[in-house]
């Protein structure tokens, strides 16, 4: 854990200390790359660190030694198996995954976060490690598909249907979850101004998910679950603890209303990219009400959109200043609770025993 604290300090120091001229996009891109480099190295140089690290390492050497790619199964889609075969070393595979995840964040923050609000985005990113950079430290297959989803953001904004469909088919060869979450982001991420009718639809969806148990939702989609690929998700739904705390529900409802009211108030001035991003961020806010799949897989896909949306709201000239202060305190409190109370008390918390190849040198 001390190593991660050190990475936080270095990252935020770089973000604060590197000054760039106003309007210099190349300088801003260089700054974003420098800021994200420590976190990329943290994931790329890890050793025996992560929930499934040893499993993935064993699979790598098995596929390297075999003369063929084994059949696809729940834990090793065919695309990921081929990636293991073409990578010459296990370390290079880790570097590739970590660079992909970090590179996707670099692209997103560079294009959609104002330079003066980059440090705010980095604070939320670094202190939401279980939901964002946790992927470059632990995840392999899922990290690649989430990186692919972020790289698709310009295509989602421009509504490039067929290209996104083809990319989804390609990415699902690395992790099946993308088959649900990338199309969902595309459907939700419309780039037009918010209307009163859509406000009522969003409120209806939120209230519906607030009162309907997640296992009941399964009855609507179960007929479409064919084969074994999604069997694990179905089982998790059925045994999942459906309880969402009253405090969590209230906090998410308030944040939800803040985002909706901001989008409606600025509906005539928001850009296409802003309209797309804030809509996808609402999917993140709805995650706690969607059972285990919402609180695990779904939050990983949509938290970058939520963080970018926070910078939009903090950059806005609110009519009542204390509303802006209250919103910031609320999202900060939710972040601290999710990190220091929920995440650090999770049985899968792995940061206490971080190891890296640098340790072998001493």
Tab-separated table of N, CA and C in Angstrom, residues 177 180-181 184 208-209 212-222 225 229-244 283 286-299 302:
chain	number	residue	atom	x	y	z
A	177	UNK	N	-18.084	-9.400	-21.415
A	177	UNK	CA	-18.898	-8.324	-20.848
A	177	UNK	C	-19.066	-7.152	-21.795
A	180	UNK	N	-22.316	-6.438	-23.738
A	180	UNK	CA	-23.424	-5.719	-23.113
A	180	UNK	C	-23.115	-4.240	-22.943
A	181	UNK	N	-21.914	-3.917	-22.455
A	181	UNK	CA	-21.664	-2.560	-21.987
A	181	UNK	C	-21.276	-1.569	-23.074
A	184	UNK	N	-24.571	-0.719	-24.893
A	184	UNK	CA	-25.389	0.080	-23.984
A	184	UNK	C	-24.899	1.521	-23.942
A	208	UNK	N	-37.499	3.117	-10.938
A	208	UNK	CA	-37.789	1.706	-11.164
A	208	UNK	C	-36.690	0.828	-10.575
A	209	UNK	N	-35.434	1.183	-10.852
A	209	UNK	CA	-34.315	0.398	-10.332
A	209	UNK	C	-34.176	0.552	-8.823
A	212	UNK	N	-37.237	-1.983	-7.554
A	212	UNK	CA	-37.354	-3.348	-8.061
A	212	UNK	C	-36.089	-4.131	-7.731
A	213	UNK	N	-36.181	-5.281	-7.042
A	213	UNK	CA	-34.993	-6.087	-6.732
A	213	UNK	C	-34.275	-6.524	-8.008
A	214	UNK	N	-32.965	-6.618	-7.923
A	214	UNK	CA	-32.187	-6.941	-9.121
A	214	UNK	C	-32.507	-8.325	-9.664
A	215	UNK	N	-32.810	-9.279	-8.785
A	215	UNK	CA	-33.107	-10.625	-9.263
A	215	UNK	C	-34.377	-10.652	-10.100
A	216	UNK	N	-35.288	-9.700	-9.836
A	216	UNK	CA	-36.516	-9.634	-10.642
A	216	UNK	C	-36.199	-9.217	-12.074
A	217	UNK	N	-35.158	-8.385	-12.218
A	217	UNK	CA	-34.782	-7.951	-13.559
A	217	UNK	C	-34.318	-9.117	-14.414
A	218	UNK	N	-33.785	-10.150	-13.758
A	218	UNK	CA	-33.266	-11.283	-14.502
A	218	UNK	C	-34.356	-11.978	-15.300
A	219	UNK	N	-35.570	-11.933	-14.784
A	219	UNK	CA	-36.662	-12.618	-15.478
A	219	UNK	C	-36.928	-12.009	-16.843
A	220	UNK	N	-36.546	-10.742	-17.029
A	220	UNK	CA	-36.786	-10.087	-18.308
A	220	UNK	C	-35.752	-10.496	-19.363
A	221	UNK	N	-34.542	-10.817	-18.908
A	221	UNK	CA	-33.468	-11.106	-19.855
A	221	UNK	C	-33.072	-12.575	-19.899
A	222	UNK	N	-33.577	-13.366	-18.958
A	222	UNK	CA	-33.177	-14.776	-18.898
A	222	UNK	C	-33.444	-15.531	-20.197
A	225	UNK	N	-30.451	-15.495	-22.450
A	225	UNK	CA	-29.187	-16.060	-21.984
A	225	UNK	C	-29.081	-17.473	-22.534
A	229	UNK	N	-21.849	-19.023	-21.669
A	229	UNK	CA	-20.986	-17.842	-21.577
A	229	UNK	C	-21.411	-16.896	-20.465
A	230	UNK	N	-22.743	-16.696	-20.303
A	230	UNK	CA	-23.231	-15.733	-19.315
A	230	UNK	C	-23.819	-16.415	-18.089
A	231	UNK	N	-23.567	-17.723	-17.951
A	231	UNK	CA	-24.138	-18.457	-16.839
A	231	UNK	C	-23.631	-17.924	-15.502
A	232	UNK	N	-22.355	-17.549	-15.463
A	232	UNK	CA	-21.793	-17.014	-14.229
A	232	UNK	C	-22.467	-15.724	-13.803
A	233	UNK	N	-22.766	-14.852	-14.765
A	233	UNK	CA	-23.454	-13.602	-14.435
A	233	UNK	C	-24.843	-13.890	-13.872
A	234	UNK	N	-25.535	-14.864	-14.470
A	234	UNK	CA	-26.874	-15.195	-14.001
A	234	UNK	C	-26.829	-15.729	-12.569
A	235	UNK	N	-25.875	-16.593	-12.290
A	235	UNK	CA	-25.750	-17.138	-10.939
A	235	UNK	C	-25.469	-16.033	-9.928
A	236	UNK	N	-24.602	-15.096	-10.298
A	236	UNK	CA	-24.295	-13.988	-9.390
A	236	UNK	C	-25.530	-13.152	-9.090
A	237	UNK	N	-26.360	-12.956	-10.095
A	237	UNK	CA	-27.585	-12.201	-9.887
A	237	UNK	C	-28.490	-12.896	-8.879
A	238	UNK	N	-28.622	-14.189	-9.009
A	238	UNK	CA	-29.573	-14.932	-8.186
A	238	UNK	C	-29.140	-15.001	-6.729
A	239	UNK	N	-27.833	-15.023	-6.471
A	239	UNK	CA	-27.354	-15.143	-5.095
A	239	UNK	C	-26.888	-13.805	-4.543
A	240	UNK	N	-26.969	-12.756	-5.342
A	240	UNK	CA	-26.420	-11.467	-4.941
A	240	UNK	C	-27.217	-10.854	-3.797
A	241	UNK	N	-26.493	-10.189	-2.930
A	241	UNK	CA	-27.148	-9.410	-1.880
A	241	UNK	C	-27.745	-8.164	-2.523
A	242	UNK	N	-29.059	-8.089	-2.531
A	242	UNK	CA	-29.726	-7.015	-3.260
A	242	UNK	C	-29.805	-5.722	-2.459
A	243	UNK	N	-29.393	-5.751	-1.236
A	243	UNK	CA	-29.550	-4.577	-0.395
A	243	UNK	C	-28.639	-3.443	-0.853
A	244	UNK	N	-29.231	-2.293	-1.069
A	244	UNK	CA	-28.489	-1.062	-1.323
A	244	UNK	C	-28.822	-0.114	-0.186
A	283	UNK	N	-25.161	6.013	-16.308
A	283	UNK	CA	-25.114	4.559	-16.167
A	283	UNK	C	-24.250	4.169	-14.973
A	286	UNK	N	-26.199	4.614	-11.807
A	286	UNK	CA	-27.212	3.577	-11.621
A	286	UNK	C	-26.612	2.230	-11.235
A	287	UNK	N	-25.298	2.092	-11.309
A	287	UNK	CA	-24.648	0.794	-11.082
A	287	UNK	C	-25.025	0.116	-9.763
A	288	UNK	N	-25.050	0.838	-8.626
A	288	UNK	CA	-25.336	0.142	-7.365
A	288	UNK	C	-26.687	-0.556	-7.329
A	289	UNK	N	-27.598	-0.159	-8.201
A	289	UNK	CA	-28.938	-0.728	-8.181
A	289	UNK	C	-29.097	-1.900	-9.142
A	290	UNK	N	-27.994	-2.345	-9.724
A	290	UNK	CA	-28.059	-3.409	-10.719
A	290	UNK	C	-27.346	-4.679	-10.272
A	291	UNK	N	-27.243	-4.877	-8.962
A	291	UNK	CA	-26.695	-6.119	-8.453
A	291	UNK	C	-25.203	-6.240	-8.669
A	292	UNK	N	-24.722	-7.473	-8.618
A	292	UNK	CA	-23.282	-7.719	-8.679
A	292	UNK	C	-22.674	-7.279	-9.992
A	293	UNK	N	-23.402	-7.442	-11.088
A	293	UNK	CA	-22.849	-7.049	-12.383
A	293	UNK	C	-22.710	-5.532	-12.483
A	294	UNK	N	-23.576	-4.806	-11.776
A	294	UNK	CA	-23.469	-3.353	-11.771
A	294	UNK	C	-22.340	-2.864	-10.893
A	295	UNK	N	-22.171	-3.516	-9.741
A	295	UNK	CA	-21.160	-3.070	-8.778
A	295	UNK	C	-19.771	-3.582	-9.098
A	296	UNK	N	-19.635	-4.427	-10.101
A	296	UNK	CA	-18.306	-4.910	-10.487
A	296	UNK	C	-18.005	-4.519	-11.922
A	297	UNK	N	-18.516	-5.295	-12.877
A	297	UNK	CA	-18.160	-5.055	-14.276
A	297	UNK	C	-18.583	-3.669	-14.765
A	298	UNK	N	-19.798	-3.271	-14.456
A	298	UNK	CA	-20.376	-2.074	-15.064
A	298	UNK	C	-19.655	-0.802	-14.624
A	299	UNK	N	-19.308	-0.714	-13.340
A	299	UNK	CA	-18.654	0.506	-12.866
A	299	UNK	C	-17.308	0.705	-13.537
A	302	UNK	N	-17.837	2.547	-16.922
A	302	UNK	CA	-18.463	3.866	-17.002
A	302	UNK	C	-17.891	4.909	-16.050
